[in-house]
mmCIF file of C-alpha atoms in Angstrom:
data_model
loop_
_atom_site.group_PDB
_atom_site.id
_atom_site.type_symbol
_atom_site.label_atom_id
_atom_site.label_comp_id
_atom_site.label_asym_id
_atom_site.label_seq_id
_atom_site.Cartn_x
_atom_site.Cartn_y
_atom_site.Cartn_z
ATOM 1 C CA MET R 1 1.586 -21.374 -9.324
ATOM 2 C CA THR R 2 -0.117 -17.967 -9.222
ATOM 3 C CA PHE R 3 -2.384 -15.646 -7.073
ATOM 4 C CA ASP R 4 -5.296 -17.806 -7.848
ATOM 5 C CA ASP R 5 -3.565 -20.738 -6.178
ATOM 6 C CA LEU R 6 -2.637 -18.796 -3.357
ATOM 7 C CA SER R 7 -6.629 -17.523 -2.665
ATOM 8 C CA CYS R 8 -6.983 -21.118 -2.457
ATOM 9 C CA ARG R 9 -4.343 -22.086 -0.533
ATOM 10 C CA THR R 10 -5.112 -19.064 2.269
ATOM 11 C CA GLY R 11 -8.655 -18.884 2.005
ATOM 12 C CA ILE R 12 -8.548 -14.802 0.841
ATOM 13 C CA GLU R 13 -10.387 -13.977 -2.155
ATOM 14 C CA ILE R 14 -8.537 -11.224 -4.314
ATOM 15 C CA PRO R 15 -10.493 -8.871 -4.381
ATOM 16 C CA PRO R 16 -11.300 -7.308 -7.935
ATOM 17 C CA LEU R 17 -9.312 -4.362 -8.353
ATOM 18 C CA LEU R 18 -6.381 -6.443 -6.856
ATOM 19 C CA GLN R 19 -6.711 -9.038 -9.927
ATOM 20 C CA GLN R 20 -7.437 -6.714 -12.158
ATOM 21 C CA LEU R 21 -3.829 -5.233 -11.813
ATOM 22 C CA LEU R 22 -2.358 -8.372 -11.160
ATOM 23 C CA ALA R 23 -3.587 -9.361 -14.119
ATOM 24 C CA SER R 24 -2.685 -6.676 -16.392
ATOM 25 C CA GLY R 25 0.939 -6.544 -15.390
ATOM 26 C CA PRO R 26 0.988 -5.850 -12.374
ATOM 27 C CA PRO R 27 1.993 -2.034 -13.697
ATOM 28 C CA ASP R 28 5.042 -0.078 -12.141
ATOM 29 C CA LEU R 29 3.329 2.298 -10.194
ATOM 30 C CA VAL R 30 5.392 5.103 -9.242
ATOM 31 C CA GLY R 31 2.662 6.601 -7.579
ATOM 32 C CA PHE R 32 2.728 4.194 -4.994
ATOM 33 C CA PRO R 33 5.788 4.984 -2.732
ATOM 34 C CA ASP R 34 8.137 2.203 -1.112
ATOM 35 C CA PHE R 35 6.841 -0.175 -2.810
ATOM 36 C CA GLU R 36 7.747 -3.418 -5.185
ATOM 37 C CA TRP R 37 4.725 -6.249 -6.515
ATOM 38 C CA LEU R 38 5.564 -9.309 -5.242
ATOM 39 C CA GLU R 39 5.286 -12.181 -8.263
ATOM 40 C CA ALA R 40 3.087 -15.807 -6.900
ATOM 41 C CA GLU R 41 6.585 -17.298 -6.442
ATOM 42 C CA GLN R 42 7.372 -14.841 -4.164
ATOM 43 C CA ALA R 43 4.855 -14.474 -1.907
ATOM 44 C CA ALA R 44 4.178 -18.333 -1.765
ATOM 45 C CA ASN R 45 7.756 -18.558 -0.719
ATOM 46 C CA ASP R 46 6.784 -15.627 2.022
ATOM 47 C CA LEU R 47 3.576 -18.004 3.056
ATOM 48 C CA ASP R 48 6.259 -20.604 3.229
ATOM 49 C CA GLU R 49 8.642 -19.150 5.611
ATOM 50 C CA TRP R 50 6.949 -16.812 7.051
ATOM 51 C CA LEU R 51 3.302 -15.613 6.901
ATOM 52 C CA ASP R 52 1.285 -18.790 6.548
ATOM 53 C CA ALA R 53 -1.229 -19.389 9.363
ATOM 54 C CA LYS R 54 1.105 -22.475 10.639
ATOM 55 C CA TRP R 55 3.381 -20.034 11.426
ATOM 56 C CA GLN R 56 0.951 -16.761 12.858
ATOM 57 C CA ASP R 57 -1.087 -18.534 15.191
ATOM 58 C CA GLY R 58 -3.410 -19.562 12.966
ATOM 59 C CA ARG R 59 -3.496 -15.751 11.169
ATOM 60 C CA ARG R 60 -4.291 -15.832 7.961
ATOM 61 C CA PHE R 61 -2.143 -13.704 5.030
ATOM 62 C CA LEU R 62 -1.824 -12.892 1.885
ATOM 63 C CA PRO R 63 1.172 -10.879 0.880
ATOM 64 C CA PHE R 64 1.092 -9.052 -3.033
ATOM 65 C CA ALA R 65 3.944 -5.948 -2.500
ATOM 66 C CA GLN R 66 7.025 -5.607 -0.225
ATOM 67 C CA SER R 67 8.202 -2.366 0.546
ATOM 68 C CA GLY R 68 12.349 -2.050 -0.018
ATOM 69 C CA ALA R 69 12.752 -3.377 3.104
ATOM 70 C CA GLY R 70 10.646 -6.899 2.646
ATOM 71 C CA ASP R 71 8.337 -5.545 4.654
ATOM 72 C CA ALA R 72 4.577 -7.456 3.648
ATOM 73 C CA TYR R 73 1.791 -5.625 2.068
ATOM 74 C CA CYS R 74 -1.222 -8.303 3.132
ATOM 75 C CA LEU R 75 -4.427 -9.177 2.068
ATOM 76 C CA VAL R 76 -6.457 -9.910 5.681
ATOM 77 C CA PRO R 77 -9.322 -11.512 6.253
ATOM 78 C CA LEU R 78 -12.340 -9.341 8.088
ATOM 79 C CA ASP R 79 -15.453 -9.958 10.268
ATOM 80 C CA GLY R 80 -18.699 -10.379 7.366
ATOM 81 C CA GLY R 81 -16.138 -11.682 4.750
ATOM 82 C CA ALA R 82 -14.677 -8.566 3.786
ATOM 83 C CA VAL R 83 -10.783 -8.259 2.482
ATOM 84 C CA GLY R 84 -8.597 -5.639 4.370
ATOM 85 C CA VAL R 85 -4.746 -4.868 3.947
ATOM 86 C CA ALA R 86 -2.013 -4.735 6.238
ATOM 87 C CA PHE R 87 1.463 -3.875 6.718
ATOM 88 C CA LEU R 88 3.416 -6.718 8.268
ATOM 89 C CA TRP R 89 7.008 -4.812 9.619
ATOM 90 C CA HIS R 90 9.340 -7.487 9.248
ATOM 91 C CA ASP R 91 11.404 -6.349 12.759
ATOM 92 C CA ASP R 92 8.568 -5.926 14.391
ATOM 93 C CA GLU R 93 6.379 -7.936 17.315
ATOM 94 C CA GLU R 94 2.933 -5.949 16.194
ATOM 95 C CA SER R 95 1.114 -5.216 13.409
ATOM 96 C CA SER R 96 -2.814 -3.980 12.536
ATOM 97 C CA VAL R 97 -4.685 -3.784 9.647
ATOM 98 C CA GLY R 98 -4.216 -0.424 8.259
ATOM 99 C CA HIS R 99 -7.622 -0.378 5.793
ATOM 100 C CA GLY R 100 -10.690 -2.093 5.344
ATOM 101 C CA SER R 101 -10.494 -2.567 1.564
ATOM 102 C CA PHE R 102 -7.700 -3.292 -1.177
ATOM 103 C CA ALA R 103 -9.440 0.144 -2.380
ATOM 104 C CA ASP R 104 -8.765 2.503 0.393
ATOM 105 C CA PHE R 105 -5.411 1.049 0.336
ATOM 106 C CA VAL R 106 -4.586 1.796 -3.131
ATOM 107 C CA CYS R 107 -6.738 5.509 -2.466
ATOM 108 C CA ALA R 108 -4.203 6.059 0.880
ATOM 109 C CA LYS R 109 -1.505 5.299 -0.761
ATOM 110 C CA PHE R 110 -2.161 7.593 -4.172
ATOM 111 C CA LEU R 111 -2.603 10.370 -0.984
ATOM 112 C CA GLU R 112 1.046 9.400 0.574
ATOM 113 C CA ALA R 113 2.402 10.574 -2.835
ATOM 114 C CA PHE R 114 -0.018 13.571 -3.493
ATOM 115 C CA VAL R 115 1.201 15.120 -0.187
ATOM 116 C CA ASP R 116 4.968 15.096 -0.818
ATOM 117 C CA LEU R 117 6.439 14.476 -4.006
ATOM 118 C CA SER R 118 9.716 14.423 -3.139
ATOM 119 C CA TYR R 119 10.575 11.169 -3.292
ATOM 120 C CA LEU R 120 10.753 10.860 -6.848
ATOM 121 C CA SER R 121 13.670 12.788 -6.935
ATOM 122 C CA ASP R 122 15.759 10.227 -6.813
ATOM 123 C CA TRP R 123 14.153 9.192 -9.790
ATOM 124 C CA ASP R 124 15.662 12.031 -12.154
ATOM 125 C CA LEU R 125 11.969 13.561 -12.220
ATOM 126 C CA SER R 126 11.800 17.313 -13.582
ATOM 127 C CA GLU R 127 8.562 18.204 -11.422
ATOM 128 C CA PRO R 128 6.350 18.762 -14.413
ATOM 129 C CA GLU R 129 7.322 14.905 -15.316
ATOM 130 C CA MET R 130 6.813 13.539 -11.183
ATOM 131 C CA ALA R 131 3.270 15.368 -12.131
ATOM 132 C CA GLU R 132 2.350 13.492 -15.160
ATOM 133 C CA ARG R 133 3.734 10.032 -14.031
ATOM 134 C CA ILE R 134 1.603 10.458 -10.376
ATOM 135 C CA ALA R 135 -1.356 11.498 -12.849
ATOM 136 C CA ALA R 136 -0.914 8.490 -15.553
ATOM 137 C CA ASP R 137 -0.696 6.088 -12.360
ATOM 138 C CA VAL R 138 -3.373 6.988 -11.207
ATOM 139 C CA ALA R 139 -5.301 7.076 -14.774
ATOM 140 C CA THR R 140 -4.135 3.204 -14.787
ATOM 141 C CA VAL R 141 -5.718 2.108 -11.504
ATOM 142 C CA THR R 142 -8.674 4.292 -11.499
ATOM 143 C CA ALA R 143 -10.062 2.400 -14.824
ATOM 144 C CA PHE R 144 -10.638 -0.499 -13.037
ATOM 145 C CA MET R 145 -12.498 0.639 -10.011
ATOM 146 C CA ASP R 146 -15.834 0.240 -9.301
ATOM 147 C CA ASP R 147 -16.629 3.099 -7.283
ATOM 148 C CA THR R 148 -16.736 6.052 -9.918
ATOM 149 C CA GLU R 149 -16.994 8.558 -7.254
ATOM 150 C CA THR R 150 -13.847 8.056 -5.706
ATOM 151 C CA ALA R 151 -11.797 6.979 -8.868
ATOM 152 C CA ALA R 152 -13.262 11.077 -9.972
ATOM 153 C CA TYR R 153 -11.870 11.992 -6.158
ATOM 154 C CA LEU R 154 -8.276 10.450 -6.978
ATOM 155 C CA GLN R 155 -8.112 11.844 -10.598
ATOM 156 C CA ALA R 156 -9.366 15.251 -9.915
ATOM 157 C CA LEU R 157 -6.693 14.981 -6.895
ATOM 158 C CA SER R 158 -3.851 14.101 -10.026
ATOM 159 C CA ARG R 159 -4.441 16.728 -12.006
ATOM 160 C CA GLN R 160 -3.889 19.899 -9.127
ATOM 161 C CA PRO R 161 -1.107 21.563 -10.467
ATOM 162 C CA LEU R 162 2.327 20.712 -8.723
ATOM 163 C CA VAL R 163 3.532 23.003 -5.829
ATOM 164 C CA SER R 164 6.079 23.520 -3.225
ATOM 165 C CA ARG R 165 4.556 23.159 0.139
ATOM 166 C CA PRO R 166 5.222 22.537 3.742
ATOM 167 C CA PHE R 167 5.501 19.397 4.995
ATOM 168 C CA LYS R 168 6.084 17.863 8.420
ATOM 169 C CA THR R 169 6.939 13.911 8.451
ATOM 170 C CA GLY R 170 5.679 14.055 12.211
ATOM 171 C CA PRO R 171 4.358 16.200 14.635
ATOM 172 C CA ARG R 172 8.004 17.000 16.206
ATOM 173 C CA ALA R 173 9.517 17.442 13.151
ATOM 174 C CA ARG R 174 10.379 20.859 11.618
ATOM 175 C CA PRO R 175 8.392 21.454 8.323
ATOM 176 C CA GLU R 176 10.117 21.097 5.297
ATOM 177 C CA GLN R 177 9.424 22.253 1.476
ATOM 178 C CA VAL R 178 7.964 19.588 -0.420
ATOM 179 C CA PRO R 179 6.574 19.238 -4.296
ATOM 180 C CA SER R 180 2.739 18.719 -3.334
ATOM 181 C CA LEU R 181 -0.123 18.502 -5.164
ATOM 182 C CA MET R 182 -2.584 18.781 -2.071
ATOM 183 C CA PRO R 183 -1.855 20.423 1.831
ATOM 184 C CA GLN R 184 -0.719 18.688 4.268
ATOM 185 C CA ALA R 185 -3.941 19.452 6.180
ATOM 186 C CA GLU R 186 -6.091 18.245 3.521
ATOM 187 C CA PHE R 187 -3.950 15.069 3.507
ATOM 188 C CA ASP R 188 -4.656 14.503 7.304
ATOM 189 C CA GLU R 189 -8.560 14.942 6.734
ATOM 190 C CA ASP R 190 -9.310 13.093 3.951
ATOM 191 C CA LEU R 191 -6.328 9.706 4.718
ATOM 192 C CA LYS R 192 -8.941 8.873 7.625
ATOM 193 C CA ARG R 193 -11.936 8.053 5.122
ATOM 194 C CA PHE R 194 -9.300 5.323 3.238
ATOM 195 C CA THR R 195 -7.801 4.322 7.477
ATOM 196 C CA LEU R 196 -9.127 2.087 9.814
ATOM 197 C CA GLN R 197 -9.554 3.725 13.644
ATOM 198 C CA ASP R 198 -8.453 1.911 16.327
ATOM 199 C CA SER R 199 -7.861 -0.812 14.652
ATOM 200 C CA ALA R 200 -6.612 -3.929 17.159
ATOM 201 C CA PRO R 201 -2.750 -4.840 17.339
ATOM 202 C CA PHE R 202 -2.606 -8.259 16.447
ATOM 203 C CA PRO R 203 0.665 -10.574 17.515
ATOM 204 C CA VAL R 204 3.137 -11.341 14.514
ATOM 205 C CA LYS R 205 5.491 -13.602 14.498
ATOM 206 C CA ALA R 206 9.193 -12.595 13.053
ATOM 207 C CA ARG R 207 10.328 -14.461 10.091
ATOM 208 C CA TRP R 208 13.822 -15.775 12.098
ATOM 209 C CA ASP R 209 11.834 -16.853 14.643
ATOM 210 C CA ILE R 210 9.681 -19.491 12.579
ATOM 211 C CA GLU R 211 11.497 -22.930 13.078
ATOM 212 C CA GLY R 212 12.674 -24.422 9.636
#
């Protein structure tokens, strides 16, 4: 079982950047918060038990990664032949396509790390080690990117000095000081480049609602 087999099964083409990352290992990306690559067999199991089109009212998904809670990062076919990325919560009845391409998804994940590296404290890393690991992740991924301008943008951000900055997890949250490579205002603005705005929600049938 391979992801090429799953591509044939779902009719969803695997984007070149993802194809190359999968072929390379895939790499263990500390710069992607709450992200675990799936093996092809695990992705096939998710399709069998949850995400196959026959369970999801004809909607097609190709899972390639998951969160620690088992929520799924999926490739999703878009109009015109493009392939976007949706994050499907395992316990939510709705989702939406968050990114118009896998490359946009990658950029958004890195920006999430750049603005708040506090999650890396669980790895017992010093701040210089945090910065070094993030820069290494960016170098690994951007080596496969066709868009050299975006690759250079990510590389430049990853080499910024690590600074303690205020960060708010929500509009009503109190700001907390976190190690960061970019201010939150810059993050909020730049993230718009890589995120689909006003993407229409679609229903998702939960795994436990699937009949055996």
